[in-house]
Coordinates of C-alpha atoms and ligand atoms in Angstrom, one line a residue:
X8 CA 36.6 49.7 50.5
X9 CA 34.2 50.4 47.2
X10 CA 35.1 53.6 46.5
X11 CA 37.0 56.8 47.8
X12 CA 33.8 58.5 48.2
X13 CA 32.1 56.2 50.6
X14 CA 35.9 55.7 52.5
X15 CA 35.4 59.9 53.1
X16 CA 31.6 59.4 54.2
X17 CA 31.9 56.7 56.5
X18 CA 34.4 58.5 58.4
X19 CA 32.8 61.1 59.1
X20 CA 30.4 60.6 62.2
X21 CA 26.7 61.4 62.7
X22 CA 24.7 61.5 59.2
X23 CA 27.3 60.9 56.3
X24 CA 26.0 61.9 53.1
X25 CA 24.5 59.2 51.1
X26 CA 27.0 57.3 48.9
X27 CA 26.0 55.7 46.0
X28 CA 27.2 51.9 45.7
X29 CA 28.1 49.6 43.0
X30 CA 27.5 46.1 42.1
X31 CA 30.5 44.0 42.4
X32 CA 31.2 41.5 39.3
X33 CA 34.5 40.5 38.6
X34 CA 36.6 42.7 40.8
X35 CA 35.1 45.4 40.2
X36 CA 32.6 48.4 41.1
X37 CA 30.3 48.2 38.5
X38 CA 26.7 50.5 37.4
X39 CA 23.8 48.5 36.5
X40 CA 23.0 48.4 33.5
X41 CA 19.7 50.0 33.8
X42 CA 21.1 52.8 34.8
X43 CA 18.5 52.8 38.0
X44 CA 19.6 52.9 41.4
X45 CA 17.1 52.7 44.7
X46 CA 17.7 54.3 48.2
X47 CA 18.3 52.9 51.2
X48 CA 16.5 55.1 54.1
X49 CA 17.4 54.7 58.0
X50 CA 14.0 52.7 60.0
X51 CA 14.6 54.7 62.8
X52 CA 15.1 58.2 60.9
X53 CA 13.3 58.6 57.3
X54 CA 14.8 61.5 56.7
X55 CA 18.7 60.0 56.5
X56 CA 19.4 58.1 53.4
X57 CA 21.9 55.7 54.0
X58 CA 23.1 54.9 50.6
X59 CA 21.8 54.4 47.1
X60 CA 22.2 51.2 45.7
X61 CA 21.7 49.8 41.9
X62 CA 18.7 48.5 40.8
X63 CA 19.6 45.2 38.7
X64 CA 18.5 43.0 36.3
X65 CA 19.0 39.8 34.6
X66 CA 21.3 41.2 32.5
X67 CA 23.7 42.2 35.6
X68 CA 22.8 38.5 36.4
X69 CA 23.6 36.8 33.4
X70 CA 27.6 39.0 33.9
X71 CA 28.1 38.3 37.4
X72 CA 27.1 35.1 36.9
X73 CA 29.4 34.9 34.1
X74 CA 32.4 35.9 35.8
X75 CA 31.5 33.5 39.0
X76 CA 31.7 30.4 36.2
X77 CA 35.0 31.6 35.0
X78 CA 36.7 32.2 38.4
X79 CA 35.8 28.8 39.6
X80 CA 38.2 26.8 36.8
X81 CA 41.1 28.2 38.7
X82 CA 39.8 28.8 42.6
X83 CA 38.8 25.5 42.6
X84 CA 42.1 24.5 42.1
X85 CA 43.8 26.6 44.7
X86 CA 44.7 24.8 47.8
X87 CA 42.1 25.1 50.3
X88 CA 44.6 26.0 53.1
X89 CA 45.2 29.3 50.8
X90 CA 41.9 29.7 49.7
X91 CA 41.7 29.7 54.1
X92 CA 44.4 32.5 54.2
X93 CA 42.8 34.8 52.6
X94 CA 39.2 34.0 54.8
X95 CA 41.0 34.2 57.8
X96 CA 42.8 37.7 57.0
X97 CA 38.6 38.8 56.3
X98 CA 38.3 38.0 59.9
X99 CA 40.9 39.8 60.8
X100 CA 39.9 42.9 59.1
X101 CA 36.2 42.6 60.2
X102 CA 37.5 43.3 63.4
X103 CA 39.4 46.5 62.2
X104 CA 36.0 47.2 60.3
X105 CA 33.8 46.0 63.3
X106 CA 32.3 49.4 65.1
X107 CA 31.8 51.2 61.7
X108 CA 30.3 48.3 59.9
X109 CA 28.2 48.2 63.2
X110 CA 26.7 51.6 63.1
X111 CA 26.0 51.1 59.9
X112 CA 23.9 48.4 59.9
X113 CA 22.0 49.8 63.0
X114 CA 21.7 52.7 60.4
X115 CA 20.4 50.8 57.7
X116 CA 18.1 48.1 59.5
X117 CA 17.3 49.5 63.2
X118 CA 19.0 47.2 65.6
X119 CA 20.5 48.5 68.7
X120 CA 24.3 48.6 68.5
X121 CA 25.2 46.1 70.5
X122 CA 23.6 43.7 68.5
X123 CA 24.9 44.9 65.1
X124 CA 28.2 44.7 66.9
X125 CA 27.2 41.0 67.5
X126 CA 26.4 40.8 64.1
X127 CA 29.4 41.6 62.9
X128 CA 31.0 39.5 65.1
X129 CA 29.0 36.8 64.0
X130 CA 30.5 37.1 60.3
X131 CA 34.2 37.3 62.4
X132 CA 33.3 34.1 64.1
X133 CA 32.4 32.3 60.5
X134 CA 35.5 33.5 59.0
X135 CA 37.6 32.0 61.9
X136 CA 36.0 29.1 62.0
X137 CA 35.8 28.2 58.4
X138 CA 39.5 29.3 57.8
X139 CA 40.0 26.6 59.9
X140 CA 38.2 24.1 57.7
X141 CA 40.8 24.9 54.9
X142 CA 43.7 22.2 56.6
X143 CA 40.6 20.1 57.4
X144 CA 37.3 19.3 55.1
X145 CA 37.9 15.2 56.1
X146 CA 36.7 12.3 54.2
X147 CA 36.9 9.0 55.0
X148 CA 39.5 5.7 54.2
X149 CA 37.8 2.5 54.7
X150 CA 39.3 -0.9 53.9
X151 CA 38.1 -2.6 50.9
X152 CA 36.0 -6.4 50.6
X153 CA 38.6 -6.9 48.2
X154 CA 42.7 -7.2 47.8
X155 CA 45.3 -4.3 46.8
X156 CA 42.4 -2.1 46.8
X157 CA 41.8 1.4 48.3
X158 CA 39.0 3.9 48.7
X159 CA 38.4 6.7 50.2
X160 CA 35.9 9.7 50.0
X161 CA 36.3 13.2 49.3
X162 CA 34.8 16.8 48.9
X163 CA 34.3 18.0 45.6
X164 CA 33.2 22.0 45.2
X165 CA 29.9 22.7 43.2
X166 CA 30.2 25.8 41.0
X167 CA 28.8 29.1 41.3
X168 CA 26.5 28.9 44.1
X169 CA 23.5 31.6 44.3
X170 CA 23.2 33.4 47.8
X171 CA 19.9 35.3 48.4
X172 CA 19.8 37.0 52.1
X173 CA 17.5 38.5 54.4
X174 CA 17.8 42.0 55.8
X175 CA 17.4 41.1 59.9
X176 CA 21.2 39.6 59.8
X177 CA 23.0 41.0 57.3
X178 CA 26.2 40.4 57.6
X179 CA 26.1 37.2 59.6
X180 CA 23.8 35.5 56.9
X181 CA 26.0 36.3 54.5
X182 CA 28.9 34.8 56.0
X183 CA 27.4 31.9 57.4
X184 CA 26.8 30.7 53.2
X185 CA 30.0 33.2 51.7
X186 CA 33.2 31.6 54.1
X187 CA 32.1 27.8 53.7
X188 CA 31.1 28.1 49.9
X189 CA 34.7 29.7 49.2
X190 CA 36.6 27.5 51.6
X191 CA 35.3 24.3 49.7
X192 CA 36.4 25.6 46.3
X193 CA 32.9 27.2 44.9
X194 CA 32.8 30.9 43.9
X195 CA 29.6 33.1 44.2
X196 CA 27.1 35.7 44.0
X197 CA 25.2 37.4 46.6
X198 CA 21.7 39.1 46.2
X199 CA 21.3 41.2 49.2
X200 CA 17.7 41.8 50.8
X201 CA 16.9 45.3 49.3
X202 CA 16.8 46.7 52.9
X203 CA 20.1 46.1 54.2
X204 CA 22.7 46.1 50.8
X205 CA 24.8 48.0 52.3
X206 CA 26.1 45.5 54.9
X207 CA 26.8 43.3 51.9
X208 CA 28.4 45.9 50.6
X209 CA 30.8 46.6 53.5
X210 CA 31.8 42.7 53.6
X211 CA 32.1 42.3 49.9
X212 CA 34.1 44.9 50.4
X213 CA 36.8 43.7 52.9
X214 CA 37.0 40.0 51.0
X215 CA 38.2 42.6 48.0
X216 CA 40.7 44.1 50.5
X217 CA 42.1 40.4 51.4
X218 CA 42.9 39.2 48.0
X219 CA 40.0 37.7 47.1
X220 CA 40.7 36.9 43.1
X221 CA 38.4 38.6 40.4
X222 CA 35.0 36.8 40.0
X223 CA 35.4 34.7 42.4
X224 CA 32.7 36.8 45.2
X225 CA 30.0 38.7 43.1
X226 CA 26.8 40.9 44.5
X227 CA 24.0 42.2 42.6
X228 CA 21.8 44.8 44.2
X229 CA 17.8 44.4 43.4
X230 CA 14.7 43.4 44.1
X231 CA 13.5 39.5 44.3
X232 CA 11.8 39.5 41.3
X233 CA 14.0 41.5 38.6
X234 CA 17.3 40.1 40.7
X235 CA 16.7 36.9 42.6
X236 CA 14.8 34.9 40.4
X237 CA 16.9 35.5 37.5
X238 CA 19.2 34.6 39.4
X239 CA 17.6 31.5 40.6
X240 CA 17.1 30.4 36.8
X241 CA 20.5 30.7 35.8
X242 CA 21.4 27.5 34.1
X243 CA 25.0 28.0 35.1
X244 CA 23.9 28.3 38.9
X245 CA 24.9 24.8 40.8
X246 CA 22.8 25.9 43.7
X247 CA 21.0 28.2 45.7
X248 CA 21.3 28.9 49.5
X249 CA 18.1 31.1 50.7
X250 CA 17.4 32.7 54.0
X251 CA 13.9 34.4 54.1
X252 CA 10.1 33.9 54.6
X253 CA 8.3 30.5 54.2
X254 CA 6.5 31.8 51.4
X255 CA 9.7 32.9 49.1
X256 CA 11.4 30.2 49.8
X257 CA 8.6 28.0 48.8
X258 CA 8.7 29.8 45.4
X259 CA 12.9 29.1 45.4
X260 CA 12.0 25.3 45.9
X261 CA 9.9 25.5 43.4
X262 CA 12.2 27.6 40.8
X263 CA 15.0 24.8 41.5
X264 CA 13.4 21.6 41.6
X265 CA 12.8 20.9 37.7
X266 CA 16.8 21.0 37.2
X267 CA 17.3 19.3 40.3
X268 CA 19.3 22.2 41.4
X269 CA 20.2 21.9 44.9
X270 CA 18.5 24.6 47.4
X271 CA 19.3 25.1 51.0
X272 CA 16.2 26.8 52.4
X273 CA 16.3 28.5 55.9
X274 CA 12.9 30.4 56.5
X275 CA 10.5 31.5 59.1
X276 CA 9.8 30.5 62.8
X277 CA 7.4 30.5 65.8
X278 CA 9.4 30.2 68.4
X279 CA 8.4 28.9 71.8
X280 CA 9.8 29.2 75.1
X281 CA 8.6 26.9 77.8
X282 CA 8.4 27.8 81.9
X283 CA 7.9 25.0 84.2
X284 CA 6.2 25.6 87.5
X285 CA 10.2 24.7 88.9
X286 CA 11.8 27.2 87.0
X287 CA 13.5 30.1 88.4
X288 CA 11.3 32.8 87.2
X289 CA 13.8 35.8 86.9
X290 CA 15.5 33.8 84.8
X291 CA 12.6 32.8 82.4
X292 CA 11.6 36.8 82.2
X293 CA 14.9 37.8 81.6
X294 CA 14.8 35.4 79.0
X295 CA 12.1 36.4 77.1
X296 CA 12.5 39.6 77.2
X297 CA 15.9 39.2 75.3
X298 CA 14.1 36.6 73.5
X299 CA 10.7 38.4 72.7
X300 CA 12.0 42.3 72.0
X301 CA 16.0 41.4 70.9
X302 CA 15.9 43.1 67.5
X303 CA 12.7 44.5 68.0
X304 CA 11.6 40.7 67.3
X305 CA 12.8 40.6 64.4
X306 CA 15.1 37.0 64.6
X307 CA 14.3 34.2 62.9
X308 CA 14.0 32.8 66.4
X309 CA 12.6 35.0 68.0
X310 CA 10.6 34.0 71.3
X311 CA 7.3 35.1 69.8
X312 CA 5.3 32.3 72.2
X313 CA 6.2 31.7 76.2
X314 CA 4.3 28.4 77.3
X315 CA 3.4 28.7 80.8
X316 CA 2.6 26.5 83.3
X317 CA -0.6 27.8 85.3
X318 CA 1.0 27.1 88.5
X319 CA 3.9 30.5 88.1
X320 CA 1.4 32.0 85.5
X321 CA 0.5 34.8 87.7
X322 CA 4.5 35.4 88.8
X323 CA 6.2 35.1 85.2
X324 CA 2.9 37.5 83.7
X325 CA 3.2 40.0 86.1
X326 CA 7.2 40.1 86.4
X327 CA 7.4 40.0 82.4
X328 CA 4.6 43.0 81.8
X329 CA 6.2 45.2 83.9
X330 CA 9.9 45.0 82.4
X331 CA 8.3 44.9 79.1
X332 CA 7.2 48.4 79.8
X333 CA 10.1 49.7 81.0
X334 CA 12.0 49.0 77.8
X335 CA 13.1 52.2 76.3
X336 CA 12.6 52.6 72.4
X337 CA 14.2 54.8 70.1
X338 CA 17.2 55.2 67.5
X339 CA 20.2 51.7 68.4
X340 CA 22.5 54.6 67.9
X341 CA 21.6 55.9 71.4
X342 CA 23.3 53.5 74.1
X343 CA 20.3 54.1 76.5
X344 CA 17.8 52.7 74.0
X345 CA 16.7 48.7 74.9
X346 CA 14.9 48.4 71.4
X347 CA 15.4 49.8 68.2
X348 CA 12.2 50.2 65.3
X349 CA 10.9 47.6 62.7
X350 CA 13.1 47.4 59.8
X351 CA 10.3 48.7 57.2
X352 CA 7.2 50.7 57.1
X353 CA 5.4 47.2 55.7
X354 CA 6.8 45.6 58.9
X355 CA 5.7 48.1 60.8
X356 CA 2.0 47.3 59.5
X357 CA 2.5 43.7 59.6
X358 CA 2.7 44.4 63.4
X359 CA -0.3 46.5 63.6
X360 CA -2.4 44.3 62.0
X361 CA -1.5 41.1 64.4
X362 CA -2.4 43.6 66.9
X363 CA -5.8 44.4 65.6
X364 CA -6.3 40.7 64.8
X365 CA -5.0 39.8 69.1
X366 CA -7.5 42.2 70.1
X367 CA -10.3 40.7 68.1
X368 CA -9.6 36.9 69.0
X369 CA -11.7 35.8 71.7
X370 CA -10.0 35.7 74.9
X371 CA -6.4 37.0 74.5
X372 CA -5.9 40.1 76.8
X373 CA -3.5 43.1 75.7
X374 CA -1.4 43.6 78.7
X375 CA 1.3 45.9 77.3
X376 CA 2.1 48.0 74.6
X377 CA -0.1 47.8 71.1
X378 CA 0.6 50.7 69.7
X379 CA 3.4 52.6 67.1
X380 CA 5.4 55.6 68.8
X381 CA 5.4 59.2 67.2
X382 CA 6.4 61.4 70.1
X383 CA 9.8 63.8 69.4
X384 CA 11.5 62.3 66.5
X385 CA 10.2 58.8 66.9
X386 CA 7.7 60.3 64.3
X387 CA 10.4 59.7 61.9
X388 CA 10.8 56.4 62.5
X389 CA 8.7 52.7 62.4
X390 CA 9.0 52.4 65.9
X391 CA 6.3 50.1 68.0
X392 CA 5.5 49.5 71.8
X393 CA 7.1 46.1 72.9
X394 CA 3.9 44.5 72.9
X395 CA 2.7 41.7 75.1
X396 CA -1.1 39.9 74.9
X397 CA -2.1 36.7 77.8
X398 CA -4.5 34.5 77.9
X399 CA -4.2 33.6 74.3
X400 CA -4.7 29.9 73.0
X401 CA -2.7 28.1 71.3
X402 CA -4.3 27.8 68.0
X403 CA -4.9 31.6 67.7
X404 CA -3.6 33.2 64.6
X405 CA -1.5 35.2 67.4
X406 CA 0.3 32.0 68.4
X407 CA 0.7 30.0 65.2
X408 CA 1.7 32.9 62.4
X409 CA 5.0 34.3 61.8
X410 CA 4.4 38.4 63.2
X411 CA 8.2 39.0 63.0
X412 CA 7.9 42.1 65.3
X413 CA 7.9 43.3 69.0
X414 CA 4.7 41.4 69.9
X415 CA 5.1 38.5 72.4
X416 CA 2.1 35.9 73.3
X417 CA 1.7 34.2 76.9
X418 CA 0.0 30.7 76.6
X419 CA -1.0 29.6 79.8
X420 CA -0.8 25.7 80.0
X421 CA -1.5 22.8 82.9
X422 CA 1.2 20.6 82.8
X423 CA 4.9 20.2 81.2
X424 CA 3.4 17.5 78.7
X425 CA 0.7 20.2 77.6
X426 CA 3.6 22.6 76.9
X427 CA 5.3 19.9 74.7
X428 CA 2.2 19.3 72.6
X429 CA 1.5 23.0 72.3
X430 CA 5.3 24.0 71.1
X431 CA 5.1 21.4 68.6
X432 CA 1.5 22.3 67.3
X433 CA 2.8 24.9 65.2
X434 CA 3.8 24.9 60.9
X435 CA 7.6 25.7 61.9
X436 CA 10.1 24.5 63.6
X437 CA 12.9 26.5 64.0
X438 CA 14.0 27.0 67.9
X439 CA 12.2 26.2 71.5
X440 CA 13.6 26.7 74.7
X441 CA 12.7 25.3 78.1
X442 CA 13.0 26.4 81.8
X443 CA 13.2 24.0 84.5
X444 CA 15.2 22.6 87.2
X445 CA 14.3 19.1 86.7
X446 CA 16.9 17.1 84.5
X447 CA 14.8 14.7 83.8
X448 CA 12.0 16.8 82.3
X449 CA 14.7 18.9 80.9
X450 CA 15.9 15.4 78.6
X451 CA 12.4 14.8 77.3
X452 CA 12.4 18.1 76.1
X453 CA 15.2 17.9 74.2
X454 CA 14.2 14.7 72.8
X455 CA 10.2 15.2 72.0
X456 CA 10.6 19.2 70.8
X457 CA 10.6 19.0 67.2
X458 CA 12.9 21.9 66.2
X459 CA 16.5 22.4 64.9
X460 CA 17.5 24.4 67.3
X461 CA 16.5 24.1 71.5
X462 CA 17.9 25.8 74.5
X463 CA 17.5 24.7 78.6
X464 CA 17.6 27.3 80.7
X465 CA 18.6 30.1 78.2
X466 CA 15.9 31.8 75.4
X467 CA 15.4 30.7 71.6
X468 CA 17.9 32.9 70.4
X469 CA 21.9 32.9 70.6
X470 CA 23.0 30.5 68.3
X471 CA 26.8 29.8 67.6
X472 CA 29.0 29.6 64.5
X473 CA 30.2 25.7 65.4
X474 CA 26.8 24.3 65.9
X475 CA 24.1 23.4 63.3
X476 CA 21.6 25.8 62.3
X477 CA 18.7 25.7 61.0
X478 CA 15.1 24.2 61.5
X479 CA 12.4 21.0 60.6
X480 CA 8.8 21.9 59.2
X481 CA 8.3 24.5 56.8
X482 CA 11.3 26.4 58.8
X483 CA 13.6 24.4 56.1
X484 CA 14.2 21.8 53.9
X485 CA 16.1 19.2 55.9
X486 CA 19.6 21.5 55.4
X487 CA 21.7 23.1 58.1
X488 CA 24.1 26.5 57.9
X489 CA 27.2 26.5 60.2
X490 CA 28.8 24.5 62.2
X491 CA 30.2 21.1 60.0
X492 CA 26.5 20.9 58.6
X493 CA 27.5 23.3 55.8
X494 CA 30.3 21.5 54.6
X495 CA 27.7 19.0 53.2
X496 CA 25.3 22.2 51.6
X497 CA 28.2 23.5 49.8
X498 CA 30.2 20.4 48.5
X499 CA 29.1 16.8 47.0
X500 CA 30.7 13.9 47.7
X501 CA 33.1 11.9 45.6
X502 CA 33.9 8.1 46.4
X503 CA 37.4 7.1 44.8
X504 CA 38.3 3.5 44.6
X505 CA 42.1 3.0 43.6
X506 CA 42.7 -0.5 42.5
X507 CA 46.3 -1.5 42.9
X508 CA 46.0 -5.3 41.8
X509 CA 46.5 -5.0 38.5
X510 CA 43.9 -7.8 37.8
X511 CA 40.4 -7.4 37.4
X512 CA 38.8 -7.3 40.7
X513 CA 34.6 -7.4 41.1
X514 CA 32.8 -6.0 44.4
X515 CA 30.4 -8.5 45.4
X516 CA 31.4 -11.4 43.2
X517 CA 35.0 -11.9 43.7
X518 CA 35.1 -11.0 47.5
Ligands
LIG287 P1 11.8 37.6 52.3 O1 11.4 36.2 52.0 O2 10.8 38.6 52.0 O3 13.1 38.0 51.5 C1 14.3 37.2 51.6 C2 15.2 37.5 50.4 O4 14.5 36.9 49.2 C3 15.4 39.0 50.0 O5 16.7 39.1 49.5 C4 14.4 39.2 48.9 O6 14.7 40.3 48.1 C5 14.4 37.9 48.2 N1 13.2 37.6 47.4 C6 11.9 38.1 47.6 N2 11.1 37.6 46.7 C7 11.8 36.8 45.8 C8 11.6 36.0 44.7 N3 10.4 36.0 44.2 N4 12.6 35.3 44.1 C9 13.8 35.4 44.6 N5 14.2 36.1 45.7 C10 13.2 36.8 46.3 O7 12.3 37.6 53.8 P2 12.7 38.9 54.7 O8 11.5 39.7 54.9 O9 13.9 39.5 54.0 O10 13.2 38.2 56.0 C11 12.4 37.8 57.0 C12 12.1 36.3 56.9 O11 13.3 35.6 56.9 C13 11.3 35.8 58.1 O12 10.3 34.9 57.7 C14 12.4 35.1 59.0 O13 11.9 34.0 59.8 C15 13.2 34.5 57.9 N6 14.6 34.2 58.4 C16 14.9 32.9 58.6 C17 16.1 32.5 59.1 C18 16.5 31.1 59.3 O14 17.7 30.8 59.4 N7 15.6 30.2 59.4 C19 17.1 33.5 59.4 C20 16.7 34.9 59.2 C21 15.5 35.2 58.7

């Protein structure tokens, strides 16, 4: 762990006192050198400071930076199934780790505890899975057009790869671009989201415990500007994997493409879920209620649309509206509580300004919710109604921007093709989900919904490790995380031709 003083703190139960944390360059806790640090305040309780974290530079850039180039002459050269060892023990200790690193993160970031548990898990998951990739990582042989000839092809690490992270999956994120990058040989530096460092922190932390060599995993606490695009810049940086908003991540594109520097790009969504007039309706509410208020709305896929055929219109609104209100709201440290608050204050606005602008738009109805909560203690906190309009078209700024927050829009729509046509209408295209009991309809779904990510039968959300992620549109640049799809993100191939002749040989002429 960082440092004795946070070991002591995190012990303790309830509101430990705030810890100041380090960067970590080189294998060690290190200040900033400006000297600055910023705080880290609990969403659901202003008055707790989680932790105080540095305020970087370039300069903090430039050595982390520096000590990622010179740990990757030798950890590229370590066997992958060691370089796997010591990701697989991580895993192992994550699990140790699991319930305090969990109650932290619902400390720094709001979500209810059972899904920062899942969180963590996530990040337990990735390290198993890419440990495994150590023995593997396969190219190909093929047979050659010409004599006493062979070739094959191979993975070759990149460098220091750049890691810039959002704040509503903090430790997941993280892994999903930390285990493959090591695993294949590259060494890195992390830039937390300035809302949730300290989960960074926590699994920076652990890959120190496991033997992780000096320099070889770096983080720099800061903002975008003064950290991220420094770090961005960095001539010695092979590439950069983002996770964030379409707009940022725009700017990273950008900021990469003179060099040519590769970027993997994962940003926003507008996710819709489908109901069919077949489907079983429970089902589809129970759906997007996990789907809609899950991290108080906050995933990337998020159900922030449900498509509805007009036929169970009336039965899904209904059935949905009055769950929705029945969710209970307060601090994800309290086991009773269904949703927790919006990460930020600025979220929290963001909300109540799609709210205003759903009220204005002609024709969408409020049917639940709409407004912050500042009863008891909740005044403390950026906490929201789940939030729920009807009757709203499809091309309403309700139904085609990115809110990222409890708010959840009912389209009503007269046939299954009309539903297609509608989930596809939108800038992103990151998840979709469909409920039906016809097969048939079901395949066409998955075949003419233009996301990266799609789901019969279960809501937009609940990805897995060993799959794909990632989305089409301005959701991302043609990239995946996870699953074998990150292999290719954070390696290049090599095609090796060994000529065992001993004459000259020429492809295409001689064969
Ligand atoms: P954000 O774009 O504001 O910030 C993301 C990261 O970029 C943070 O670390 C931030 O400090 C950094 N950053 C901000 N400005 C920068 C700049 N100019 N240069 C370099 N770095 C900069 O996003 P957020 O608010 O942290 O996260 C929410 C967004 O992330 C949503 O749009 C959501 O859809 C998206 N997201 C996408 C996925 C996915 O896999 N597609 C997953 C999670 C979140």
């Amino acid at each position: 762990m960082p440092t004795a003083k946070a070991k002591t703190a995190s012990a303790k139960s309830a509101k430990p006192a705030a810890v100041e944390h380090k960067n970590f360059i080189g294998g060690k806790w290190v200040a900033s050198a400006t000297g600055q640090t910023f705080e880290n305040r609990n969403p659901a309780d202003t008055r707790e400071v989680v932790g105080t974290f540095q305020k970087s530079d370039k300069r903090d850039v430039n050595k982390a930076v520096a000590a990622a180039a010179e740990a990757f002459k030798s950890w590229r050269l370590v066997p992958a199934p060691k370089r796997a060892e010591i990701i697989f023990k991580v895993g192992e200790r994550l699990i140790h780790y699991k319930d305090q690193f969990a109650r932290d993160m619902t400390r720094e970031m709001g979500k209810v505890l059972k899904e920062t548990q899942g969180d963590v898990h996530e990040a337990i998951d990735m390290s198993y899975y890419m440990a495994g990739e150590g023995r593997r990582q396969f190219g190909h042989t093929t047979p050659s057009e010409l004599r006493n000839k062979f070739q094959m092809s191979v993975r070759q690490p990149l460098g220091v790869c750049a890691m810039i992270t959002p704040w509503n999956f903090p430790m997941a994120i993280p892994s999903w671009k930390i285990m493959p990058a090591l695993v294949l040989g590259n060494t890195v530096v992390i830039k937390p989201a300035t809302d949730t460092p300290l989960s960074v922190v926590n699994f920076v932390s652990v890959l120190h415990e496991c033997g992780i060599p000096d320099g070889v995993v770096n983080m720099v606490t800061g903002s975008g500007r003064e950290v991220g695009e420094p770090l961005i810049n960095h001539p010695d940086v092979k590439l950069v994997s983002f996770t964030g908003s379409t707009e940022v991540g725009r700017s990273v594109s950008a900021l990469c493409g003179p060099s040519f520097k590769h970027s993997c790009l994962e940003m926003g969504g507008k996710n819709a879920q489908m109901v069919m007039d077949d489907a079983d309706i429970d089902l589809a509410v129970d759906g997007a209620l996990w789907g809609g208020f899950g991290t108080t709305g906050q995933h990337c896929t998020a159900t922030s649309r449900v498509i509805i055929h007009k036929k169970v219109y009336k039965k899904f609104v209904d059935a949905y509206i009055e769950r929705a209100r029945r969710l209970k709201v307060g601090n994800g440290l309290d086991a009773s509580v269904d949703m927790g608050p919006a990460v930020s204050e600025s979220q929290l606005r963001t909300v109540e300004q799609y709210v205003q602008i759903g009220t204005k738009e002609d024709g969408a109805k409020l049917l639940c919710g709409g407004h912050r909560l500042t009863e008891g203690d909740l005044k403390y906190g950026f906490f929201h109604e789940p939030t729920v309009f009807g009757d709203v078209a499809p091309d309403m700024r309700l139904a085609t921007e990115e809110i990222f927050g409890p708010v959840v829009s009912l389209i009503p729509v007269d046939s299954f093709e009309q539903a297609i046509e509608v989930c596809n209408s939108v800038i992103y295209g990151l998840s979709a989900s469909i409920y039906t009991r016809d097969i048939n309809r079901a395949f066409v779904a998955m075949r003419d919904v233009y996301t990266g990510i799609f789901y019969i039968n279960a809501p937009t959300i609940g990805a897995e490790v060993h799959l794909p992620f990632g989305g089409t549109k301005a959701t991302g640049n043609g990239h995946r995380e996870a699953g074998q799809a990150a292999l290719d993100v954070f390696s290049e191939w090599k095609a090796v031709y060994v000529d065992y002749s001993g004459v000259l040989q020429k492809a295409q002429i001689d064969a």
